[in-house]
Coordinates of C-alpha atoms and ligand atoms in Angstrom, one line a residue:
Chain A
M1 CA 137.7 62.9 99.4
A2 CA 134.1 63.9 100.1
E3 CA 131.8 61.5 101.8
T4 CA 129.1 59.9 99.7
L5 CA 125.6 60.8 100.8
I6 CA 123.4 58.8 98.5
G7 CA 124.3 56.1 96.0
L8 CA 122.5 54.0 93.4
E9 CA 124.6 50.9 92.7
H10 CA 124.2 48.5 89.8
I11 CA 120.5 49.3 89.3
D12 CA 118.4 47.4 86.9
L13 CA 114.8 48.6 86.3
T14 CA 112.3 47.5 83.6
F15 CA 108.8 48.8 83.5
N16 CA 106.0 46.3 82.7
P17 CA 108.3 43.4 82.2
G18 CA 107.1 40.6 80.0
T19 CA 104.4 42.7 78.3
V20 CA 104.2 44.5 75.0
N21 CA 104.8 47.7 76.9
E22 CA 108.1 46.5 78.4
T23 CA 110.5 49.4 78.8
V24 CA 114.1 48.6 79.9
L25 CA 115.2 51.9 81.5
F26 CA 118.2 51.2 83.7
T27 CA 120.8 48.4 83.2
D28 CA 123.7 48.4 85.7
F29 CA 123.1 52.1 86.4
N30 CA 125.4 53.7 88.9
F31 CA 125.1 57.2 90.4
K32 CA 126.2 58.9 93.5
V33 CA 125.9 62.2 95.2
D34 CA 128.5 63.5 97.6
K35 CA 127.7 65.5 100.7
G36 CA 127.5 69.2 99.9
E37 CA 127.1 68.8 96.2
F38 CA 124.4 70.7 94.3
V39 CA 123.7 68.6 91.2
S40 CA 121.8 69.9 88.3
V41 CA 120.3 67.2 86.1
V42 CA 119.1 67.7 82.5
G43 CA 118.0 65.3 79.8
S44 CA 115.2 64.8 77.3
N45 CA 111.8 63.6 78.2
G46 CA 111.7 60.0 79.2
S47 CA 115.5 59.8 79.8
G48 CA 114.9 58.5 83.3
K49 CA 115.4 61.6 85.5
T50 CA 112.2 61.3 87.5
T51 CA 112.7 57.6 87.8
M52 CA 116.1 58.1 89.2
L53 CA 114.7 60.4 91.9
N54 CA 111.9 57.9 92.5
L55 CA 114.5 55.2 93.2
I56 CA 116.4 57.5 95.6
C57 CA 113.2 58.4 97.4
G58 CA 111.8 54.9 97.5
T59 CA 108.7 55.6 95.4
L60 CA 110.1 52.8 93.2
S61 CA 112.2 49.8 94.0
P62 CA 114.9 48.5 91.6
E63 CA 114.8 44.9 90.3
K64 CA 118.5 44.6 91.0
G65 CA 121.0 46.7 92.7
R66 CA 121.2 48.7 95.9
V67 CA 120.3 52.2 97.1
M68 CA 122.7 53.4 99.7
L69 CA 122.4 56.3 102.2
E70 CA 125.6 57.2 104.0
G71 CA 126.9 53.7 103.5
N72 CA 123.7 52.0 104.7
D73 CA 121.6 49.9 102.4
I74 CA 118.2 51.5 102.3
T75 CA 116.9 49.5 99.2
K76 CA 114.1 48.0 101.4
M77 CA 113.3 51.1 103.4
P78 CA 109.8 52.4 102.6
E79 CA 109.4 55.9 101.0
Y80 CA 107.9 57.5 104.1
K81 CA 110.9 56.5 106.2
R82 CA 113.4 57.8 103.8
A83 CA 111.4 61.1 103.6
R84 CA 112.5 61.8 107.2
R85 CA 115.9 62.6 105.8
I86 CA 115.0 63.7 102.3
G87 CA 112.9 66.7 101.3
R88 CA 111.3 66.7 97.9
V89 CA 109.6 69.3 95.7
F90 CA 107.7 68.0 92.7
Q91 CA 106.9 69.4 89.3
D92 CA 103.2 69.3 90.1
P93 CA 102.5 72.1 92.6
A94 CA 99.6 70.1 93.9
K95 CA 101.9 67.4 95.3
G96 CA 103.9 69.4 97.8
T97 CA 101.0 70.9 99.8
C98 CA 97.6 69.9 101.1
P99 CA 95.0 72.0 99.2
E100 CA 92.2 71.5 101.7
L101 CA 94.2 72.7 104.6
T102 CA 95.2 76.3 105.3
I103 CA 98.7 77.7 104.9
L104 CA 98.9 77.7 108.7
E105 CA 97.8 74.1 109.0
N106 CA 100.2 73.0 106.3
L107 CA 103.1 74.8 108.0
A108 CA 102.2 73.4 111.4
L109 CA 102.2 69.9 110.0
A110 CA 105.6 70.4 108.3
D111 CA 107.0 72.0 111.5
N112 CA 106.2 68.8 113.3
K113 CA 108.0 66.5 110.9
G114 CA 110.3 64.2 112.7
S115 CA 108.3 64.4 116.0
L116 CA 105.3 62.4 117.2
F117 CA 102.0 63.2 115.6
G118 CA 100.1 62.7 118.8
L119 CA 97.0 64.2 120.4
S120 CA 98.4 67.6 121.3
R121 CA 97.0 70.6 119.6
G122 CA 97.5 70.5 115.9
V123 CA 98.1 74.2 115.3
N124 CA 100.2 76.0 117.8
R125 CA 99.0 79.6 117.5
S126 CA 101.9 80.9 119.6
K127 CA 104.2 80.0 116.7
L128 CA 102.1 82.0 114.2
D129 CA 104.7 84.8 114.1
Y130 CA 107.5 82.4 113.3
Y131 CA 105.4 80.9 110.5
K132 CA 104.6 84.3 109.2
E133 CA 108.2 85.2 109.2
L134 CA 109.1 82.1 107.2
V135 CA 106.6 82.8 104.4
A136 CA 107.3 86.5 104.5
Q137 CA 110.7 85.6 103.0
L138 CA 108.9 84.5 99.9
H139 CA 107.7 88.1 99.2
M140 CA 104.3 86.7 98.1
H141 CA 102.3 88.3 100.9
L142 CA 101.3 84.8 102.1
E143 CA 101.8 86.1 105.6
D144 CA 98.5 87.9 105.3
K145 CA 96.7 84.7 104.1
M146 CA 97.6 82.3 106.8
D147 CA 94.0 81.0 107.2
T148 CA 93.5 80.7 103.5
K149 CA 93.2 77.2 102.0
V150 CA 96.3 76.3 100.0
G151 CA 94.1 75.1 97.2
A152 CA 93.2 78.8 96.6
L153 CA 96.8 79.9 95.9
S154 CA 98.4 80.1 92.5
G155 CA 100.8 77.4 91.3
G156 CA 103.8 79.6 92.0
Q157 CA 102.7 80.5 95.5
R158 CA 102.1 76.8 96.2
Q159 CA 105.4 75.8 94.8
A160 CA 107.2 78.4 96.9
L161 CA 105.3 77.2 100.0
A162 CA 106.2 73.6 99.1
L163 CA 109.8 74.6 99.1
V164 CA 109.5 76.2 102.5
I165 CA 107.7 73.1 103.8
S166 CA 110.2 70.6 102.4
T167 CA 113.1 72.4 104.0
M168 CA 111.5 73.5 107.3
T169 CA 113.0 70.8 109.4
P170 CA 116.5 69.5 109.0
I171 CA 117.1 67.2 106.0
D172 CA 120.2 65.7 104.5
L173 CA 119.1 65.9 100.9
L174 CA 116.8 68.2 98.9
I175 CA 115.3 66.8 95.7
L176 CA 113.8 69.1 93.2
D177 CA 112.1 67.7 90.1
E178 CA 111.5 70.4 87.6
H179 CA 110.0 72.4 90.4
T180 CA 109.8 75.5 88.4
A181 CA 108.4 73.9 85.2
A182 CA 104.8 74.7 85.9
L183 CA 105.4 78.3 86.7
D184 CA 105.4 81.5 84.6
P185 CA 108.9 83.0 83.9
Q186 CA 108.7 85.4 86.7
S187 CA 107.5 83.0 89.4
S188 CA 110.0 80.5 88.1
E189 CA 112.8 83.1 88.7
T190 CA 111.5 83.8 92.2
V191 CA 111.2 80.2 93.2
M192 CA 114.6 79.5 91.7
E193 CA 116.2 82.3 93.8
L194 CA 114.5 81.0 96.9
T195 CA 115.8 77.6 96.1
L196 CA 119.4 78.8 95.8
D197 CA 118.9 80.8 99.0
V198 CA 117.7 77.9 101.1
I199 CA 120.4 75.5 99.7
E200 CA 123.1 78.0 100.6
K201 CA 121.7 79.0 104.0
K202 CA 121.0 75.5 105.2
K203 CA 124.1 74.0 103.5
L204 CA 121.9 71.4 101.8
T205 CA 123.0 68.7 99.4
A206 CA 120.7 69.1 96.5
L207 CA 119.7 67.2 93.4
M208 CA 117.8 69.3 90.9
V209 CA 116.2 68.2 87.7
T210 CA 115.5 71.0 85.3
H211 CA 114.7 71.5 81.6
N212 CA 116.1 75.0 81.9
L213 CA 119.6 74.7 80.5
R214 CA 120.6 78.1 81.8
Y215 CA 119.7 77.1 85.4
A216 CA 121.7 73.9 84.9
V217 CA 124.8 75.7 83.6
E218 CA 124.6 78.7 86.0
Y219 CA 123.7 76.9 89.2
G220 CA 125.1 74.0 91.1
T221 CA 128.5 72.4 91.6
R222 CA 127.9 69.5 89.2
L223 CA 126.1 69.0 85.9
V224 CA 124.6 65.7 84.8
M225 CA 122.9 65.0 81.5
M226 CA 120.8 61.8 81.3
H227 CA 119.9 59.9 78.2
D228 CA 118.2 56.6 77.9
G229 CA 118.8 55.6 81.5
A230 CA 122.5 56.7 81.6
A231 CA 124.4 59.7 82.5
V232 CA 126.0 60.9 79.3
I233 CA 127.5 64.0 80.8
D234 CA 128.8 64.2 84.4
S235 CA 131.0 67.2 85.0
Y236 CA 132.1 69.0 88.1
G237 CA 134.6 71.5 89.4
K238 CA 136.4 73.6 86.7
D239 CA 135.0 71.5 84.0
K240 CA 131.5 72.3 85.1
S241 CA 132.2 76.1 85.3
A242 CA 133.4 76.0 81.8
Y243 CA 130.2 74.6 80.4
R244 CA 128.0 76.9 78.4
I245 CA 124.4 76.5 77.2
E246 CA 125.6 76.1 73.6
D247 CA 127.8 73.1 74.6
L248 CA 124.9 71.5 76.3
L249 CA 122.6 72.1 73.4
K250 CA 125.1 70.6 71.0
T251 CA 125.3 67.4 73.0
F252 CA 121.6 67.4 73.3
N253 CA 121.2 67.6 69.5
E254 CA 123.9 65.1 68.8
I255 CA 122.1 62.6 71.0
S256 CA 118.7 63.3 69.4
I257 CA 120.2 62.8 65.9
E258 CA 121.8 59.6 66.9
C259 CA 118.4 58.3 68.0
G260 CA 116.9 59.4 64.7
N261 CA 114.5 62.1 66.0
Chain B
M1 CA 49.9 68.5 118.5
N2 CA 50.9 65.7 120.9
I3 CA 51.2 63.4 118.0
F4 CA 53.4 65.8 116.3
L5 CA 55.6 66.2 119.4
G6 CA 55.8 62.5 119.7
L7 CA 56.9 62.2 116.1
A8 CA 59.4 65.0 116.4
E9 CA 60.9 63.2 119.4
T10 CA 61.1 59.9 117.5
V11 CA 62.8 61.7 114.6
L12 CA 65.3 63.4 116.9
K13 CA 66.1 60.2 118.7
E14 CA 66.6 58.1 115.6
G15 CA 68.3 61.0 113.8
L16 CA 70.8 61.5 116.6
I17 CA 71.5 57.8 117.0
Y18 CA 72.1 57.3 113.3
G19 CA 73.9 60.6 113.4
V20 CA 76.5 59.1 115.6
M21 CA 77.2 56.8 112.7
A22 CA 77.0 59.6 110.2
M23 CA 79.7 61.5 112.1
G24 CA 82.0 58.4 111.8
V25 CA 81.2 58.1 108.1
Y26 CA 82.0 61.7 107.7
I27 CA 85.6 60.8 108.6
T28 CA 85.9 57.9 106.2
Y29 CA 83.9 59.3 103.3
K30 CA 84.6 63.0 103.4
I31 CA 88.0 63.2 105.1
L32 CA 89.6 60.0 103.8
N33 CA 87.6 59.8 100.5
F34 CA 86.9 56.2 101.4
P35 CA 83.4 54.9 100.6
D36 CA 83.3 52.4 103.5
L37 CA 80.7 49.7 102.9
S38 CA 81.7 47.8 106.1
V39 CA 79.3 50.0 108.2
D40 CA 76.4 47.8 107.0
G41 CA 78.1 45.1 109.0
T42 CA 79.5 47.1 111.9
F43 CA 76.2 48.7 112.8
P44 CA 74.6 45.4 113.8
L45 CA 78.0 44.3 115.2
G46 CA 77.7 47.0 117.8
A47 CA 74.1 46.1 118.5
C48 CA 74.9 42.3 118.8
A49 CA 78.0 42.8 120.8
A50 CA 76.2 45.0 123.3
A51 CA 73.2 42.6 123.5
A52 CA 75.4 39.6 124.1
C53 CA 77.3 41.4 126.9
I54 CA 74.2 42.8 128.5
S55 CA 72.2 39.6 128.4
R56 CA 75.1 37.9 130.2
G57 CA 74.8 40.5 132.9
M58 CA 77.5 42.9 132.0
D59 CA 77.2 46.6 132.9
P60 CA 75.6 48.4 130.0
W61 CA 78.2 51.1 129.8
L62 CA 80.9 48.5 129.7
A63 CA 78.9 46.8 127.0
C64 CA 79.1 50.1 125.0
L65 CA 82.8 50.0 125.3
V66 CA 82.9 46.4 124.0
A67 CA 80.7 47.4 121.1
I68 CA 82.9 50.4 120.3
L69 CA 86.1 48.3 120.4
A70 CA 84.5 45.6 118.2
G71 CA 83.6 48.2 115.6
A72 CA 87.1 49.7 115.7
L73 CA 88.6 46.3 115.2
A74 CA 86.3 45.6 112.2
G75 CA 87.2 49.0 110.7
C76 CA 90.8 48.2 111.3
I77 CA 90.4 45.0 109.3
T78 CA 88.8 46.9 106.4
G79 CA 91.8 49.2 106.5
L80 CA 94.3 46.4 106.6
L81 CA 92.7 44.6 103.7
H82 CA 92.9 47.8 101.7
V83 CA 96.3 49.1 102.8
K84 CA 98.3 46.0 103.3
L85 CA 96.8 43.6 100.8
G86 CA 96.0 46.3 98.2
I87 CA 92.3 45.3 97.8
T88 CA 90.2 48.2 96.5
D89 CA 88.3 50.3 99.0
L90 CA 84.9 49.1 97.9
L91 CA 85.8 45.5 98.0
S92 CA 87.5 45.7 101.3
G93 CA 84.3 47.1 102.8
I94 CA 82.2 44.4 101.1
L95 CA 84.5 41.7 102.5
V96 CA 84.2 42.9 106.1
M97 CA 80.5 43.5 105.7
T98 CA 80.0 39.9 104.5
A99 CA 82.2 38.5 107.2
M100 CA 80.3 40.5 109.8
W101 CA 77.1 38.7 108.9
S102 CA 78.6 35.5 110.3
V103 CA 80.3 37.2 113.2
N104 CA 77.1 38.8 114.2
L105 CA 75.3 35.4 114.0
I106 CA 78.0 33.8 116.1
I107 CA 77.7 36.6 118.7
T108 CA 73.9 36.2 119.0
G109 CA 74.2 32.4 119.1
G110 CA 72.6 31.9 115.7
S111 CA 69.4 33.9 116.2
A112 CA 68.5 36.8 114.0
I113 CA 67.2 38.8 117.0
L114 CA 68.7 38.8 120.4
Q115 CA 66.4 40.2 123.1
F116 CA 67.4 41.4 126.5
F117 CA 64.1 42.7 127.9
N118 CA 64.3 43.7 131.6
K119 CA 68.0 43.7 131.7
P120 CA 69.6 47.0 132.8
T121 CA 70.5 49.3 129.9
I122 CA 72.0 52.7 129.7
F123 CA 68.4 54.0 129.5
T124 CA 67.3 52.3 132.7
S125 CA 70.3 52.2 135.0
G126 CA 73.2 54.3 136.1
P127 CA 73.2 58.1 135.5
V128 CA 69.6 58.3 134.1
K129 CA 68.4 57.2 137.6
L130 CA 69.5 60.6 138.9
L131 CA 67.1 62.5 136.6
P132 CA 64.3 64.4 138.3
P133 CA 61.0 62.5 137.8
A134 CA 59.6 65.2 135.5
L135 CA 62.5 64.5 133.0
Y136 CA 62.6 60.8 133.5
S137 CA 60.0 60.1 130.8
H138 CA 62.3 62.0 128.3
R139 CA 65.4 60.2 129.4
Q140 CA 65.9 58.5 126.1
I141 CA 66.1 61.7 124.1
L142 CA 68.1 63.4 126.8
L143 CA 70.7 60.6 127.0
I144 CA 70.9 60.1 123.2
F145 CA 71.5 63.9 122.9
I146 CA 74.2 63.8 125.4
L147 CA 75.9 60.8 123.8
A148 CA 75.7 62.3 120.3
L149 CA 77.1 65.6 121.8
A150 CA 80.0 63.7 123.4
V151 CA 80.8 61.9 120.1
R152 CA 80.7 65.3 118.3
L153 CA 83.0 66.9 120.8
L154 CA 85.5 64.0 120.8
L155 CA 85.7 63.8 117.0
A156 CA 86.0 67.6 116.6
W157 CA 88.7 67.6 119.3
Y158 CA 90.5 64.7 117.6
L159 CA 90.5 66.4 114.2
S160 CA 92.1 69.5 115.8
T161 CA 95.0 67.5 117.2
K162 CA 98.3 66.8 115.4
N163 CA 97.2 63.3 114.6
G164 CA 93.8 64.5 113.4
L165 CA 95.4 67.1 111.2
L166 CA 97.6 64.5 109.7
L167 CA 94.6 62.3 109.0
R168 CA 93.0 65.2 107.1
A169 CA 96.2 65.6 105.2
A170 CA 96.2 61.9 104.4
G171 CA 92.7 62.1 102.8
N172 CA 93.8 65.1 100.9
N173 CA 97.3 64.4 99.6
E174 CA 98.9 61.1 100.5
Q175 CA 102.2 62.2 99.1
Y176 CA 102.3 65.1 101.6
V177 CA 102.0 62.7 104.5
T178 CA 104.7 60.5 103.0
G179 CA 106.9 63.6 102.7
L180 CA 106.4 64.2 106.4
G181 CA 107.9 60.8 107.1
K182 CA 104.6 59.2 108.1
D183 CA 102.8 56.2 106.5
P184 CA 99.5 57.4 105.0
G185 CA 98.2 53.8 105.2
V186 CA 98.4 53.9 109.0
L187 CA 96.2 57.0 109.0
K188 CA 93.7 55.4 106.8
I189 CA 93.5 52.5 109.2
I190 CA 93.0 54.9 112.1
G191 CA 90.3 56.7 110.3
L192 CA 88.4 53.5 109.3
S193 CA 88.7 52.3 112.9
L194 CA 87.2 55.6 114.2
G195 CA 84.4 55.5 111.6
N196 CA 83.4 52.0 112.4
A197 CA 83.7 52.5 116.2
C198 CA 81.2 55.3 115.9
T199 CA 79.0 53.1 113.7
A200 CA 79.1 50.2 116.2
F201 CA 78.4 52.7 119.0
A202 CA 75.3 53.8 117.1
G203 CA 74.1 50.2 116.7
C204 CA 74.7 49.7 120.4
I205 CA 72.7 52.7 121.4
L206 CA 69.8 51.6 119.2
A207 CA 69.9 48.1 120.5
Q208 CA 69.8 49.3 124.1
M209 CA 66.9 51.6 123.4
N210 CA 64.9 48.8 121.7
E211 CA 66.2 46.2 124.2
N212 CA 67.1 43.9 121.4
A213 CA 69.7 43.5 118.7
D214 CA 68.6 42.7 115.1
I215 CA 71.3 41.4 112.8
N216 CA 69.3 42.8 109.9
S217 CA 69.5 46.3 111.3
G218 CA 72.5 47.0 109.2
K219 CA 70.7 46.9 105.8
G220 CA 71.0 50.2 104.1
M221 CA 73.3 51.8 106.7
V222 CA 75.8 52.9 104.1
V223 CA 73.1 54.6 102.1
M224 CA 71.7 56.3 105.1
A225 CA 75.0 57.4 106.5
L226 CA 76.2 58.8 103.2
A227 CA 73.0 60.6 102.5
S228 CA 73.1 62.1 106.0
V229 CA 76.6 63.4 105.5
I230 CA 76.0 64.8 102.1
I231 CA 72.7 66.4 103.1
G232 CA 74.2 67.9 106.2
L233 CA 77.1 69.4 104.4
A234 CA 74.9 70.7 101.6
V235 CA 72.4 72.4 104.0
F236 CA 74.9 73.9 106.4
R237 CA 78.0 74.4 104.2
K238 CA 77.6 78.1 104.1
L239 CA 77.5 78.4 107.9
S240 CA 81.2 78.6 108.7
F241 CA 80.6 78.5 112.5
V242 CA 79.1 75.0 112.3
H243 CA 81.7 72.3 112.5
F244 CA 81.6 69.7 109.7
V245 CA 81.0 66.9 112.2
T246 CA 78.0 68.8 113.5
M247 CA 76.7 69.1 109.9
A248 CA 76.9 65.3 109.6
V249 CA 74.8 64.6 112.7
L250 CA 72.3 67.3 111.7
G251 CA 72.1 65.9 108.2
S252 CA 71.0 62.6 109.8
V253 CA 68.2 64.3 111.7
I254 CA 67.0 66.0 108.5
Y255 CA 67.2 62.7 106.7
K256 CA 65.2 60.9 109.3
A257 CA 62.6 63.7 109.2
C258 CA 62.2 63.2 105.5
L259 CA 61.7 59.5 105.9
M260 CA 59.2 60.1 108.7
A261 CA 57.3 62.7 106.7
A262 CA 57.1 60.3 103.8
L263 CA 55.7 57.5 106.0
Q264 CA 53.2 59.9 107.6
L265 CA 52.0 61.0 104.2
G266 CA 51.1 57.4 103.6
L267 CA 54.1 55.8 101.9
P268 CA 53.9 52.1 102.5
N269 CA 56.7 50.6 104.6
S270 CA 57.9 48.4 101.8
Y271 CA 58.9 51.5 99.8
L272 CA 61.3 52.8 102.5
K273 CA 64.6 51.4 101.2
L274 CA 63.6 52.6 97.7
L275 CA 63.0 56.1 99.1
M276 CA 66.4 55.9 100.9
A277 CA 68.2 55.1 97.6
V278 CA 66.3 57.9 95.8
L279 CA 67.2 60.3 98.6
L280 CA 70.9 59.4 98.4
T281 CA 70.9 59.7 94.6
A282 CA 69.2 63.1 94.9
A283 CA 71.8 64.2 97.5
I284 CA 74.7 63.2 95.4
V285 CA 73.4 64.8 92.2
S286 CA 72.6 68.1 94.0
E287 CA 76.0 68.0 95.6
R288 CA 77.6 67.7 92.2
F289 CA 75.5 70.6 90.9
G290 CA 76.5 72.7 93.8
K291 CA 80.1 72.0 93.1
G292 CA 79.8 72.6 89.4
G293 CA 78.1 76.0 90.1
K294 CA 81.0 77.0 92.4
A295 CA 83.6 76.0 89.8
N296 CA 81.9 78.0 87.1
G297 CA 81.0 81.0 89.2
Ligands
ATP301 N1 105.3 53.9 86.2 C1 105.8 53.7 85.0 N2 105.3 52.7 84.2 C2 105.8 52.5 83.0 N3 106.7 53.2 82.4 C3 107.3 54.2 83.1 C4 106.8 54.5 84.5 N4 107.5 55.6 84.9 C5 108.4 55.9 83.9 N5 108.2 55.1 82.9 C6 109.0 55.1 81.6 O1 110.4 55.3 82.0 C7 111.0 56.2 81.1 C8 111.6 57.4 81.9 O2 110.6 58.1 82.6 P1 110.9 59.3 83.5 O3 109.6 59.8 84.1 O4 111.9 58.9 84.5 O5 111.5 60.4 82.5 P2 112.0 61.9 82.8 O6 113.4 61.9 82.4 O7 111.7 62.3 84.2 O8 111.2 62.7 81.7 P3 110.5 64.1 81.8 O9 111.5 65.1 81.4 O10 109.4 64.0 80.8 O11 110.0 64.3 83.2 C9 109.9 56.7 80.2 O12 110.1 56.0 79.0 C10 108.6 56.3 80.8 O13 107.7 56.0 79.8
MG302 MG1 110.3 63.8 85.0

């Protein structure tokens, strides 16, 4: 029996309660991720995928229910504290890096995650070679642009860098929210390969939201489909390996027809 | 010619003193993106705190320290109002600025101007006594220059440290700081404390030069500081070897020179604040044009 890493227990969440815009998203929602799992999450727009990640990361708090990390209740723990153990890459490439800082400065900050941000030198030039090596693995020639502001990089380059940054120091859980969605097909492939690579190398537990059904079917040890704040498919092991894109599409369409769109 | 040199020295003195404030405001306005209105209250706070200390016989350098700490504390309150209570940035500044009016009056014992003529100040006692007689008559400009240089070096050093780098990140992308496991709110509070510490220090230097503290001296400080920062950055932006903090202080000197020129050309004193507002407007507009051009080109 694998150990549970993160768990959402009996979660209730309503947006804008008591107003005309009231949206009941989760009622008694339960979800857990075991250590070592690589979960791919699919689902239509508005099905609650990002919100689920926000609950795990602490960007949002549930009205009812608990968020558990390794058996400890972290419902009240602020987002920044949870981030010490959780790495996250967002759909928006602007979120995972600092555009006004250089690649080197971004990496130096990320390298220091978990330590004191005190009054010692911000950028340790003696680690330059190590940083260059890290970004050289991306094959995007970023190692020649260490003093370039990240804001001047393309979305794909920034996203690849964000991936390096979020996995630079030890973490327990990697969260990816449609992190290839804003990229062209080729960059998307590259970043996806890098993702698989880092998950494998660092033996990370990962939770990946994607709209790419092929990624969801091909990659990961578990497949989840969300709809209307519930997991309508949750398959792992052999069951998961047997899944094909067509099966997923079928379920997808069935749900959509049920809902009348 | 002598008149001109005298004017130039006045411009430099005032430009550098207000430049100390501009360097602090560079941190809040440019790095943290926080339009901090509390400087209108913390500038006289530094002046009044120093005056109260010195008139009670405290060492003038120690009085500087008190003024700096008072400014930092006030900035910290602005930050707490914004970060912990969720009050908007502008309103947090206005609240502290308003509260400072009473605080300053309490410090001065209820009078609008607190004088301390003939008490030792940083310009009349301590290290300046060691100056050779030939330089002694220029001690004000020399000391002000050294103080401004010290603030410039300290701030530039801080911004190059790990904490300073994180502060820059916090102004740029709060989510990034959160992702690093740090509370961006704390960094905002640190930045606001630093900015207002510089502002209060500027007020304290001015008060010691004039040997009095004027609780009205804060009127228009926000406008002056912002204009200095924006002008400095606009003029020196292309010179990559000039540190941004230096640009802020130089901007203040240019700004003061503009005001002085206008007065010399016969602008009545009562028009001064109007001119200040116009200068800031012009600086902001030209800044926007500069950016637009870059984006298009
Ligand atoms: N901050 C918010 N305020 C109000 N409603 C929200 C908020 N965040 C999410 N919602 C609502 O909750 C529902 C789920 O949103 P969520 O962002 O989790 O969807 P998603 O599955 O990530 O969709 P997508 O595939 O488009 O990213 C949507 O109906 C959305 O309108
Ligand atoms: Mg989403």
